[in-house]
Short mmCIF file of C-alpha atoms in Angstrom, two decimals:
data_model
loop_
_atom_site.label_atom_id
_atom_site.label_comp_id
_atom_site.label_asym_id
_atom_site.label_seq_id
_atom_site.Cartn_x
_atom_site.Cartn_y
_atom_site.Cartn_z
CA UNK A 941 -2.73 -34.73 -9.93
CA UNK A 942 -2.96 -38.10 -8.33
CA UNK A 943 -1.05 -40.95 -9.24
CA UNK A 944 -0.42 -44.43 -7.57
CA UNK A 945 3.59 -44.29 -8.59
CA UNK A 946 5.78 -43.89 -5.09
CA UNK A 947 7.47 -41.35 -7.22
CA UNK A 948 5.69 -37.63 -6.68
CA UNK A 949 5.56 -34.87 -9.02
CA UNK A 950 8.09 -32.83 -6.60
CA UNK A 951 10.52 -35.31 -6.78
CA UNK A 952 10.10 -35.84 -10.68
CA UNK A 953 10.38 -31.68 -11.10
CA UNK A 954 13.51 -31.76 -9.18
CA UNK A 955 15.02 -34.61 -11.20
CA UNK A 956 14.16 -32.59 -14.79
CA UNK A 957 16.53 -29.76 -13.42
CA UNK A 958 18.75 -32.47 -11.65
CA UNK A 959 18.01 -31.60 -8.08
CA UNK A 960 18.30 -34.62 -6.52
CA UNK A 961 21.17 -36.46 -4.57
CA UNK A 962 22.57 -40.05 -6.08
CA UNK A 963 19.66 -41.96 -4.52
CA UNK A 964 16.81 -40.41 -5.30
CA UNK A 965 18.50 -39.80 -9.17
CA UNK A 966 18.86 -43.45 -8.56
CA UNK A 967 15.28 -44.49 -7.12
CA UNK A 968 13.55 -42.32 -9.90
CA UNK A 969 15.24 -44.11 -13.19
CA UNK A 970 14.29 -47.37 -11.52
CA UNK A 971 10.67 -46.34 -11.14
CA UNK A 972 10.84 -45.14 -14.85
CA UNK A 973 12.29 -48.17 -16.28
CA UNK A 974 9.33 -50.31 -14.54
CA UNK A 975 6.12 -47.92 -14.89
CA UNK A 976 5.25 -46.65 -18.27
CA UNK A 977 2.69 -44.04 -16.66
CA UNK A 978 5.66 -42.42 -14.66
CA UNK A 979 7.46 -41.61 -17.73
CA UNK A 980 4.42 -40.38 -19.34
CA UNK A 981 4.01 -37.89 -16.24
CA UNK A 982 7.51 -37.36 -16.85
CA UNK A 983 7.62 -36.90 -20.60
CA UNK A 984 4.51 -34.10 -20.28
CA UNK A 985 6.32 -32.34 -17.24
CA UNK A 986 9.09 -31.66 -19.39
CA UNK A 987 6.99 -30.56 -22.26
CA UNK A 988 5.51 -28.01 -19.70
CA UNK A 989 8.98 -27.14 -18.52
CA UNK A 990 9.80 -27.02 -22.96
CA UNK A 991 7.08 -24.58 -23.26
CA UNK A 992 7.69 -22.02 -20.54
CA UNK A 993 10.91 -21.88 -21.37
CA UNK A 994 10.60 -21.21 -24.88
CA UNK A 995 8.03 -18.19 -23.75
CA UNK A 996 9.11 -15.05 -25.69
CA UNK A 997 10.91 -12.61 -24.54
CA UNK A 998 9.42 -9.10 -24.07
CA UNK A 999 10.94 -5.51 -24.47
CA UNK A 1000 10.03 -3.04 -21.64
CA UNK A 1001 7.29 -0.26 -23.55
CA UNK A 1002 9.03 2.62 -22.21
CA UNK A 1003 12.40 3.34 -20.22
CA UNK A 1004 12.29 3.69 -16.68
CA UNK A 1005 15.44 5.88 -16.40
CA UNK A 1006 15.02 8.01 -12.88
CA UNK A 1007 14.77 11.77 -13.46
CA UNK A 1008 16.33 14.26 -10.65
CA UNK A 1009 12.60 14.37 -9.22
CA UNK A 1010 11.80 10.91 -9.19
CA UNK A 1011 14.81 10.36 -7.45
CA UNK A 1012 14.77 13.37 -5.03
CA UNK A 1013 10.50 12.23 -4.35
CA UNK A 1014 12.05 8.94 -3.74
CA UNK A 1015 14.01 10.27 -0.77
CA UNK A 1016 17.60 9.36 -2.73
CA UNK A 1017 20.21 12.03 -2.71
CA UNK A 1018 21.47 13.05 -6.37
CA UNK A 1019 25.16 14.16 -6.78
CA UNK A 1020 24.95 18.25 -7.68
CA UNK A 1021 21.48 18.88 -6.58
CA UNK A 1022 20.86 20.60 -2.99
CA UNK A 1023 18.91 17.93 -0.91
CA UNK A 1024 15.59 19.34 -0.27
CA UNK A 1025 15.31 21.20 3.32
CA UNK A 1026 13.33 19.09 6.11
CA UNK A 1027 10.40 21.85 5.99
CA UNK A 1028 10.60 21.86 2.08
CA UNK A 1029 9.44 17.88 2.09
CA UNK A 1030 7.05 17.62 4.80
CA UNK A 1031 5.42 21.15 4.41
CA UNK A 1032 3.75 19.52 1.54
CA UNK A 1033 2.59 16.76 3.78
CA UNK A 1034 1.34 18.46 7.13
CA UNK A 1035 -0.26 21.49 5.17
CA UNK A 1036 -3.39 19.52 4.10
CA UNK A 1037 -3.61 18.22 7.29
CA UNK A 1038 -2.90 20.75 9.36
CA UNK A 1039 -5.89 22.69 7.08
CA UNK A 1040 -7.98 19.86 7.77
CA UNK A 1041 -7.64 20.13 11.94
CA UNK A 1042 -8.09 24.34 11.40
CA UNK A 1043 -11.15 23.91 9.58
CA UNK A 1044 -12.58 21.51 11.93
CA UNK A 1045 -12.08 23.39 14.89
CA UNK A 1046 -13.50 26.62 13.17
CA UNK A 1047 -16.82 24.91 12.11
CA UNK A 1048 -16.77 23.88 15.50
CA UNK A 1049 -16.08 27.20 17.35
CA UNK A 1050 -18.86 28.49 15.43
CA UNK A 1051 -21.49 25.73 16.48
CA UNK A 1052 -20.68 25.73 19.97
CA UNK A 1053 -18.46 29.18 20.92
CA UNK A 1054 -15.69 28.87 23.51
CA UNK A 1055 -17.38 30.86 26.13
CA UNK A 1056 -15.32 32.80 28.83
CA UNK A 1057 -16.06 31.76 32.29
CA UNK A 1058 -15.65 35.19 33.60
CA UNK A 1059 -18.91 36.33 35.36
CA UNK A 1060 -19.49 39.73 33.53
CA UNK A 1061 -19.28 38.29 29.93
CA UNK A 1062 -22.06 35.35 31.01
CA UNK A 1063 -25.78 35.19 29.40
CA UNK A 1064 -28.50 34.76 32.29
CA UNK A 1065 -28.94 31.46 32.40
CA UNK A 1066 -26.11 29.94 30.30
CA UNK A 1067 -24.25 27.09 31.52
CA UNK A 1068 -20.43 27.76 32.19
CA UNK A 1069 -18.95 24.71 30.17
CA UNK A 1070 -15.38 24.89 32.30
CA UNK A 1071 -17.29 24.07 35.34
CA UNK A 1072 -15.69 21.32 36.89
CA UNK A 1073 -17.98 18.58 39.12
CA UNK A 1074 -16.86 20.11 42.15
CA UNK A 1075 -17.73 23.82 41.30
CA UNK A 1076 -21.36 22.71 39.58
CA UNK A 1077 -21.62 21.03 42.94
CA UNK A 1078 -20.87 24.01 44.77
CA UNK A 1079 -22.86 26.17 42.68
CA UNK A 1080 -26.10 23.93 43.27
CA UNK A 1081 -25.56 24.53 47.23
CA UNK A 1082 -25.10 28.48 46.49
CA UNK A 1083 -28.33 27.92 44.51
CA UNK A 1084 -29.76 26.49 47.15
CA UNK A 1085 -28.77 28.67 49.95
CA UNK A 1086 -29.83 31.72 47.66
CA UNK A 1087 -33.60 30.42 47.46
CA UNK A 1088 -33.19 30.41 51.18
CA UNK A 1089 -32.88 33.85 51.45
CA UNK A 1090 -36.83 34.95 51.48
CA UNK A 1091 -36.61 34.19 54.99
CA UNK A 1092 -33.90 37.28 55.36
CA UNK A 1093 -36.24 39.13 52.40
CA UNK A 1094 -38.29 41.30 54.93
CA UNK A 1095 -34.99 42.98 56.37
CA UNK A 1096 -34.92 44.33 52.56
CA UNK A 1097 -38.17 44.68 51.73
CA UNK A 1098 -38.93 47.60 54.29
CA UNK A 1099 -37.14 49.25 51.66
CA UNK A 1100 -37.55 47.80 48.81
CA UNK A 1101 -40.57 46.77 47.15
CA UNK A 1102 -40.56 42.82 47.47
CA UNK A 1103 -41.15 42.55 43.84
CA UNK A 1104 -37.26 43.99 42.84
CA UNK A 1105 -35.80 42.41 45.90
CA UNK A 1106 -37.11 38.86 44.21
CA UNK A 1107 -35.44 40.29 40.56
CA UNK A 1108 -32.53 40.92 42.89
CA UNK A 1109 -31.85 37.12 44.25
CA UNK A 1110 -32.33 35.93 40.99
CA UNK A 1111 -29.22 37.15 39.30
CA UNK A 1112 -27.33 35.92 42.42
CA UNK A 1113 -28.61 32.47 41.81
CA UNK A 1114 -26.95 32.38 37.97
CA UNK A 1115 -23.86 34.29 39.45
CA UNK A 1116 -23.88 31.73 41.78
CA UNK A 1117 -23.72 29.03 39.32
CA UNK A 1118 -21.49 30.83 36.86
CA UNK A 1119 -18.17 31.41 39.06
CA UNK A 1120 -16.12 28.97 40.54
CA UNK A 1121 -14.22 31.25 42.44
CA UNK A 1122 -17.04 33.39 43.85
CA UNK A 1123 -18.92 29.98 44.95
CA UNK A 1124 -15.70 29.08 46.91
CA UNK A 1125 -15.65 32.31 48.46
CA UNK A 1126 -19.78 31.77 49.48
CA UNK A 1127 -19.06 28.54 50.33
CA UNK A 1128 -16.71 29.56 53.01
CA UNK A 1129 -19.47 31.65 55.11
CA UNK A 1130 -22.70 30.54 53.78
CA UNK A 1131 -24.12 32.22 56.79
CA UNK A 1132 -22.81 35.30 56.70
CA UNK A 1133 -24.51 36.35 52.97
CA UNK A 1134 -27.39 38.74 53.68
CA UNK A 1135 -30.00 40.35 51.73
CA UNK A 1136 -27.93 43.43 51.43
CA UNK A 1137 -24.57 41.77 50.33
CA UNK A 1138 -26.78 40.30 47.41
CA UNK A 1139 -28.79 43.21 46.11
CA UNK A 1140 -25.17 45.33 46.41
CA UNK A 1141 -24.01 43.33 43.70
CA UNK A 1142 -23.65 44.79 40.52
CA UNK A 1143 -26.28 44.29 38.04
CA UNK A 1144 -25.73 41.32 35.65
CA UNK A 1145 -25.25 42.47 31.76
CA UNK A 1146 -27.58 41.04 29.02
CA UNK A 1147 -26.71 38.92 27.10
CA UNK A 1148 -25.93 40.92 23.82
CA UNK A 1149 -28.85 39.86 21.26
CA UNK A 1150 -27.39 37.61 18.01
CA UNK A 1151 -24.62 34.66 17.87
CA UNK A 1152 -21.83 35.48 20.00
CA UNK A 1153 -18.16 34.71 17.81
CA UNK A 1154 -15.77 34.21 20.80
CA UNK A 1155 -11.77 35.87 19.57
CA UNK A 1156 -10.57 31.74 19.32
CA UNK A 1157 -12.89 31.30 16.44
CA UNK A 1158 -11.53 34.80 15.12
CA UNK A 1159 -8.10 33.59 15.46
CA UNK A 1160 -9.25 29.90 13.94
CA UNK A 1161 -10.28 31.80 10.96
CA UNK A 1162 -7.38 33.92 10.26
CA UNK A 1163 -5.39 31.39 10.45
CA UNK A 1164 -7.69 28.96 8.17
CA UNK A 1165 -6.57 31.30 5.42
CA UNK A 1166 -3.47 30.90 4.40
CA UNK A 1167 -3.42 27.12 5.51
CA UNK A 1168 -6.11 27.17 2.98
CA UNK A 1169 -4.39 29.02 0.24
CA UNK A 1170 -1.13 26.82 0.79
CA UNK A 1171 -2.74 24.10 0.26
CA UNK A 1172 -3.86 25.24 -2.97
CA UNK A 1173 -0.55 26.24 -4.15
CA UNK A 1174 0.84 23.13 -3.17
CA UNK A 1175 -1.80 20.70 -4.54
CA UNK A 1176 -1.65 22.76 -7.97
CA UNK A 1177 2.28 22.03 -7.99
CA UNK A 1178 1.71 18.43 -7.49
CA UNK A 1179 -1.17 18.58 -10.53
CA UNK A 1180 1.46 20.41 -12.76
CA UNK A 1181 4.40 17.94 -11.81
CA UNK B 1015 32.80 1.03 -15.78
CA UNK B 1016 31.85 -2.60 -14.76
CA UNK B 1017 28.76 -3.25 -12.36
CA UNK B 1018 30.35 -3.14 -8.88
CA UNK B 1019 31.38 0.30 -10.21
CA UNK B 1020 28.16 1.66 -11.08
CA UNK B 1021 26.92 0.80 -8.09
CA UNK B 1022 29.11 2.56 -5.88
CA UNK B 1023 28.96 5.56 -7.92
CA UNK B 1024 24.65 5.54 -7.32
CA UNK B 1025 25.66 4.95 -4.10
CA UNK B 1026 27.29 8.42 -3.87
CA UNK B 1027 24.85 10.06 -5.82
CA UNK B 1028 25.80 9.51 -9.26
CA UNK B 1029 21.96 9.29 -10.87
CA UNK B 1030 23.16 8.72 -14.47
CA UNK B 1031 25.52 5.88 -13.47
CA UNK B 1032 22.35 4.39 -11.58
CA UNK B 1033 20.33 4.78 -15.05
CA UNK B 1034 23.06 2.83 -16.37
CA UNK B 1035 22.06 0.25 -14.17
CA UNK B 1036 18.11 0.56 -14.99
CA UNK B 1037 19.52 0.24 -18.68
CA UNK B 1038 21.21 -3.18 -18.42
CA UNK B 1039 18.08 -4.78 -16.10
CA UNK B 1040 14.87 -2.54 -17.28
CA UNK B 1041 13.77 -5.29 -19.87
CA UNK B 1042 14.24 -8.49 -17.30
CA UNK B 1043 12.18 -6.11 -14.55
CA UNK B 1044 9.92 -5.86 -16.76
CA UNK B 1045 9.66 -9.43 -18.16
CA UNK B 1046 9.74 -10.75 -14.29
CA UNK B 1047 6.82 -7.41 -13.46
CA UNK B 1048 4.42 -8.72 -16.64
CA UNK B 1049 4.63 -12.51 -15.92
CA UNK B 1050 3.51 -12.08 -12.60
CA UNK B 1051 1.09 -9.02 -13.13
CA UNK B 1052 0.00 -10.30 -16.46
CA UNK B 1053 -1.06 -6.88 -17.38
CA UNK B 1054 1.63 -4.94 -19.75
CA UNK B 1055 0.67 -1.04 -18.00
CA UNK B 1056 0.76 -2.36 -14.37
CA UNK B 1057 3.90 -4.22 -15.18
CA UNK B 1058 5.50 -1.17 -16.54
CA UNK B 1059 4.34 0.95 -13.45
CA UNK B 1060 5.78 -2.05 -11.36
CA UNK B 1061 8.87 -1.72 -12.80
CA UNK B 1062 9.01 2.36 -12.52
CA UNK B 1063 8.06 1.69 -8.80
CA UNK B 1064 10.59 -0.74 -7.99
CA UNK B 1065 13.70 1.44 -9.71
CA UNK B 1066 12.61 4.05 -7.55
CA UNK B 1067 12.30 1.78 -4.00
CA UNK B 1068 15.87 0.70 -5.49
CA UNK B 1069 17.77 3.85 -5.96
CA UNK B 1070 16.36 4.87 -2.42
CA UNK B 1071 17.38 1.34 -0.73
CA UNK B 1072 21.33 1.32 -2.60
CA UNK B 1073 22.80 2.76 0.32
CA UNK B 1074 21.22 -0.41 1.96
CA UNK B 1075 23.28 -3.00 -0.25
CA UNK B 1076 26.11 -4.10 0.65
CA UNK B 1077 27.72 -5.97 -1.95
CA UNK B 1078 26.68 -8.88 -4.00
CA UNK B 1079 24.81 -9.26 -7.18
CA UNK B 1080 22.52 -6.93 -7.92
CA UNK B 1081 20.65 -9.01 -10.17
CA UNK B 1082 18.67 -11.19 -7.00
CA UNK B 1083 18.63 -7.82 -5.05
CA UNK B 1084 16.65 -5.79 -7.97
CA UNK B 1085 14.72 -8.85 -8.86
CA UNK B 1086 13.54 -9.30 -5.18
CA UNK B 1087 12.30 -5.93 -5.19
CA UNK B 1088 10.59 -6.23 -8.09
CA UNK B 1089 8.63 -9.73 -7.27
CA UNK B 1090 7.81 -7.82 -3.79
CA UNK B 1091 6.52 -4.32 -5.82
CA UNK B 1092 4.52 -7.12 -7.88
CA UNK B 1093 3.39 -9.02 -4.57
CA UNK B 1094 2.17 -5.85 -3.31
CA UNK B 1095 0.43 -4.63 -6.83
CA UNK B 1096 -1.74 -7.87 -6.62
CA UNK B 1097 -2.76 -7.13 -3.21
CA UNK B 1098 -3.63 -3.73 -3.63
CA UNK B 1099 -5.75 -4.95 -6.61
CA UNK B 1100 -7.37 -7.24 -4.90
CA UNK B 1101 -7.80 -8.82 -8.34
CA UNK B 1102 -10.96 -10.82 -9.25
CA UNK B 1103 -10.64 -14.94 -9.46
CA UNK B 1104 -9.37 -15.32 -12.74
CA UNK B 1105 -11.60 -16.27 -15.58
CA UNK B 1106 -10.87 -19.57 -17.36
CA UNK B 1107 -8.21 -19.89 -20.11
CA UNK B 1108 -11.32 -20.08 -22.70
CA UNK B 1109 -12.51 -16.79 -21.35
CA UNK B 1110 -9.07 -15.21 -21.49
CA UNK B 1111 -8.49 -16.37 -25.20
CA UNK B 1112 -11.39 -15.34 -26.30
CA UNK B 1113 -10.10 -11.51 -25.84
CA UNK B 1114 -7.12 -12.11 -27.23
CA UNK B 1115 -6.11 -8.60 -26.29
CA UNK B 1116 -2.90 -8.56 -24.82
CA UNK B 1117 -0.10 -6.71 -27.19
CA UNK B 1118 3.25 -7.16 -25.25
CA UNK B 1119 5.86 -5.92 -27.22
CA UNK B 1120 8.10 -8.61 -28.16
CA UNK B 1121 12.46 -9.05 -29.46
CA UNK B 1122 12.32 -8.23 -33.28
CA UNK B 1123 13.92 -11.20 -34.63
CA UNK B 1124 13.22 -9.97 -38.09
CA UNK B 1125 10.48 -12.89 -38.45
CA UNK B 1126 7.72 -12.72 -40.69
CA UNK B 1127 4.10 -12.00 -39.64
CA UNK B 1128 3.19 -15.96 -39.48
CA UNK B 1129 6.09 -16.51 -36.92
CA UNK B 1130 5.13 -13.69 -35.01
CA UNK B 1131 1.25 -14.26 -34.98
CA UNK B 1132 2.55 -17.99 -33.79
CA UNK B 1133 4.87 -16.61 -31.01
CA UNK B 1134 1.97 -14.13 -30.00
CA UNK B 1135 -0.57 -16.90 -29.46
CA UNK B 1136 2.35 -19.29 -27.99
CA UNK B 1137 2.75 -15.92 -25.30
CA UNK B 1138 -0.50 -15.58 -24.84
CA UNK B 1139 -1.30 -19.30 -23.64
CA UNK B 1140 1.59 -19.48 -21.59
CA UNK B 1141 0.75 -15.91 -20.00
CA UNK B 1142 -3.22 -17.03 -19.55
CA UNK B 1143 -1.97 -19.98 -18.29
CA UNK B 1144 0.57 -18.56 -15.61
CA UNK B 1145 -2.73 -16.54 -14.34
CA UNK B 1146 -4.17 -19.60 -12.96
CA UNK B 1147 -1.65 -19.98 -10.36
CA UNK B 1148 -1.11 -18.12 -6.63
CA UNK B 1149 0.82 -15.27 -6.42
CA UNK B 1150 3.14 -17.73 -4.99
CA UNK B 1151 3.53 -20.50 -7.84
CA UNK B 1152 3.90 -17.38 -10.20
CA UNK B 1153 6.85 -15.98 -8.59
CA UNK B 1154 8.59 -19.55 -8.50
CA UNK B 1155 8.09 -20.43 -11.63
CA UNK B 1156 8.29 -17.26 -13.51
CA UNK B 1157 12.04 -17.07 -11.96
CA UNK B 1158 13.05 -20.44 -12.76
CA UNK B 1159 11.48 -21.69 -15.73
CA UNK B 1160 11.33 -18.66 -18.35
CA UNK B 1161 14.28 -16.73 -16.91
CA UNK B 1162 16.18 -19.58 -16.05
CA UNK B 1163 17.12 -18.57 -12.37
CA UNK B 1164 18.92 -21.55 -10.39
CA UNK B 1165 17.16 -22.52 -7.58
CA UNK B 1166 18.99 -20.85 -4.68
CA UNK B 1167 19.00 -17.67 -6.76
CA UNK B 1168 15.18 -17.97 -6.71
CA UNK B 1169 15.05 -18.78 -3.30
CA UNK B 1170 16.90 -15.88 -2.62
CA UNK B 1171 14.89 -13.40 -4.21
CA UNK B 1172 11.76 -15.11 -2.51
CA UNK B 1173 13.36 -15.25 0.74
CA UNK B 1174 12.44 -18.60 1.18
CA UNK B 1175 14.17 -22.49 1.20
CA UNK B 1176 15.06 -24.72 -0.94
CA UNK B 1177 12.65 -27.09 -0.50
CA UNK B 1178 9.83 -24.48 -0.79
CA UNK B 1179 11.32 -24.14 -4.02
CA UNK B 1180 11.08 -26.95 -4.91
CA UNK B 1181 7.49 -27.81 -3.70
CA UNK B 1182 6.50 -24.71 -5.21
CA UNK B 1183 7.75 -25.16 -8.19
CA UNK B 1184 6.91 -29.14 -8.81
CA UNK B 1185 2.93 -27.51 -8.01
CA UNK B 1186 2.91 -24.82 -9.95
CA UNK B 1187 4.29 -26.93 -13.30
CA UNK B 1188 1.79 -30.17 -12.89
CA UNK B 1189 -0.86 -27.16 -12.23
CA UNK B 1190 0.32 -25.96 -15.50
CA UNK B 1191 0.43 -29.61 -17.06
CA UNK B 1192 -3.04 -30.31 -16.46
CA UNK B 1193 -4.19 -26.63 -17.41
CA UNK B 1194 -1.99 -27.17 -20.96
CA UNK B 1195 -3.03 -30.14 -21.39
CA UNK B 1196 -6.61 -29.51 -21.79
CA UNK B 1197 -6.10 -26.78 -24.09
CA UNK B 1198 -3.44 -28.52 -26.29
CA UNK B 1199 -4.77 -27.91 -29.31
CA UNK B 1200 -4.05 -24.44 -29.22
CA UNK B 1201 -0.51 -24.95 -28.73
CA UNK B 1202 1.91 -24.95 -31.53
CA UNK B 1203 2.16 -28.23 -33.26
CA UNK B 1204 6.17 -28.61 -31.78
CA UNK B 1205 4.48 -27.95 -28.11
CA UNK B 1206 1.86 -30.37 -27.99
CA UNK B 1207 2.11 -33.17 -25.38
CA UNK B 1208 3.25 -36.75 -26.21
CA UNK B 1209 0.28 -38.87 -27.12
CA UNK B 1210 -0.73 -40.65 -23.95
CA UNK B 1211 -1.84 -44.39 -24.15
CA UNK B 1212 -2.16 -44.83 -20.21
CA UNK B 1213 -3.66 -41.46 -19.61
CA UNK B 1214 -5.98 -43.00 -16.90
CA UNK B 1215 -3.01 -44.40 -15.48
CA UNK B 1216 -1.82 -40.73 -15.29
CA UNK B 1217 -4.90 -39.69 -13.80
CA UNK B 1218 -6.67 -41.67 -11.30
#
């Protein structure tokens, strides 16, 4: 509210509960004494102040006496009952989400398997997903070098009917790509690979027909089971408390 | 057993000695819990939250009354139930009175059903009324004017100065002046404001 007395409604609250030093208790009975309108402000502050104190009083619905679980939940120790163990208060916590992480990794195992990156368990073709830059680099000169090779072919194909020998290189190329290790070792004497070396290699294994379930998504599941049923018994406790 | 021994019994563990203490201050948590909330089942679940944040802080306190210690944990359980609400603006005073649903349980003074219709309707205004304030203003003004707090004991609870106090306090009551005042006629005849002569001296 606006008013054009020099006496503000802070200072006039303050002097209804006598909150003022001597000369502002002093400056504000003046100002009342010469402007009527600043004791009517006055008179319907205090009527305001009259009311709200005379609001009822209320009784509290219910009581709000603590049981031995409200105060236990609360973290509060209670004379005569055993303090909950540190497992036995967060199991309840970190269950749910350690369900949540389990089950997340397992749908995800199954979309994309963790593949070994040993060179007798890969597909033809598939791409080793623990390559690191410098091996895929590697691998690409290997793959290079390997289509090389046709030159060194006819050594081989007095042999060998040039059709196979071709079948032959071809496998190198994705063993090539596939191993790390083996692409350091052919890096080392790039020269020195022949025609024979390659087709002495064993033959690659097909990749066995249907989706592959690698033994972490095995394990992923195992374990999703009793995080799963824990979390059942523990969110039915909660319901019942 | 006197207060100071209560205490240091829940301190050690003693749960029923704590009740005792949630016996003697349940109905002024609750009082402080519904001014402020203005909603009788989220004062009461106020109230039930701020025992329990009190029997886990006790080993905190450290002496002193226990009356501004409780009652600051209440106002900031309350403070943080209006957040979490994220309550709508309030609807005007007409609005609110028009619903005329709230049923707060009040002291039985053995009156008869006039006096307690009148004190029901007298709540209710006042209540509607303390709604139109900031979370702030409420606080201040439910401590010091209906449960008669001093002003350092409110400041206190609030964590705040004096003068804040003060300023808070002289803003919430003209707030409440002018929002009275234009509903006077549904006060109780004893309540209404003194006829004003100069009233646009009052209000320029």
């Amino acid at each position: 509210m606006r008013h054009s007395s020099t006496i503000s409604d802070e200072l006039l609250s303050a002097y209804i509960d006598r909150q003022i030093n001597e000369a502002e208790l002093r400056r504000v009975e003046k100002a009342l004494v010469a402007e009527p309108a600043l004791q009517q402000r006055l008179e319907t502050l205090q009527a305001t102040v009259a009311l709200l104190r005379s609001a009822p009083s209320l009784v509290a619905p219910r009581t709000f006496v603590l049981s031995e679980n409200q105060a236990l939940a609360a973290g509060g120790r209670v004379r005569g009952v055993k303090q909950p163990e540190f497992w036995e208060r967060w199991l309840p916590r970190l269950t749910p989400v350690a369900t949540a992480i389990i089950a997340i990794l397992f749908i995800f195992s199954i979309a994309h398997p963790f593949q070994s990156i040993e060179p007798n368990q890969m597909a033809d073709g598939a791409a080793p997903t623990a390559l690191t830059n410098k091996s895929a680099k590697e691998a690409q000169e290997m793959q290079s070098l390997a289509l090389e090779q046709p030159a060194a072919a006819p050594r081989v194909a007095e042999s060998r009917d040039g059709a196979k020998a071709a079948n032959d290189e071809k496998p190198a190329v994705s063993m090539a790509a596939a191993s790390a290790d083996e692409t350091e070792k052919a890096s080392e004497a790039p020269q020195s690979l022949s025609a024979e070396q390659t087709s002495s290699r064993p033959e690659p294994q097909p990749a066995p027909a249907g989706p592959r379930v690698s033994w972490t998504t095995w394990l992923l599941g195992l374990l999703l089971i009793p995080f799963i049923f824990l979390t059942w018994r523990i969110t039915i406790a909660r319901w019942r408390r | 057993m006197d207060e100071s021994q209560l205490i240091a019994a829940a301190q050690n563990g003693d749960l029923p000695a704590f009740n005792q203490l949630v016996l003697r201050y349940q109905n002024l948590a609750y009082n402080v819990a519904y001014r402020i909330l203005g909603d009788p089942d989220r004062a009461a679940d106020a109230t039930q939250d701020s025992f329990i944040k009190a029997y886990k802080a006790l080993r905190n306190f450290h002496g002193g009354t226990f009356k501004p210690w409780l009652l600051r944990i209440v106002t900031n359980t309350c403070y943080d139930y209006l957040r979490a609400s994220k309550r709508k603006p309030t609807n005007s005073l007409d609005d609110e009175l028009k619903k005329g649903d709230y049923n707060p349980r009040f002291h039985d003074k053995g009156e008869g059903p006039e006096k307690y219709v009148e004190r029901r309707e007298l709540n209710n205004i006042i209540q509607q009324s303390i709604e139109q304030l900031n979370e702030h203003q409420r606080a201040v003004i439910v401590l010091v004017d209906i449960q008669g707090l001093s002003y350092e004991e409110t400041a206190d609870i609030l964590g705040i100065s004096l003068g804040t106090v003060k300023s808070r306090l002289s803003r919430a009551r003209a707030r409440l002046r002018d929002i009275l005042q234009e509903h006077q006629e549904l006060l109780p005849a004893q309540y209404r404001f003194p006829h004003r002569e100069n009233a646009t001296d009052i209000r320029q």
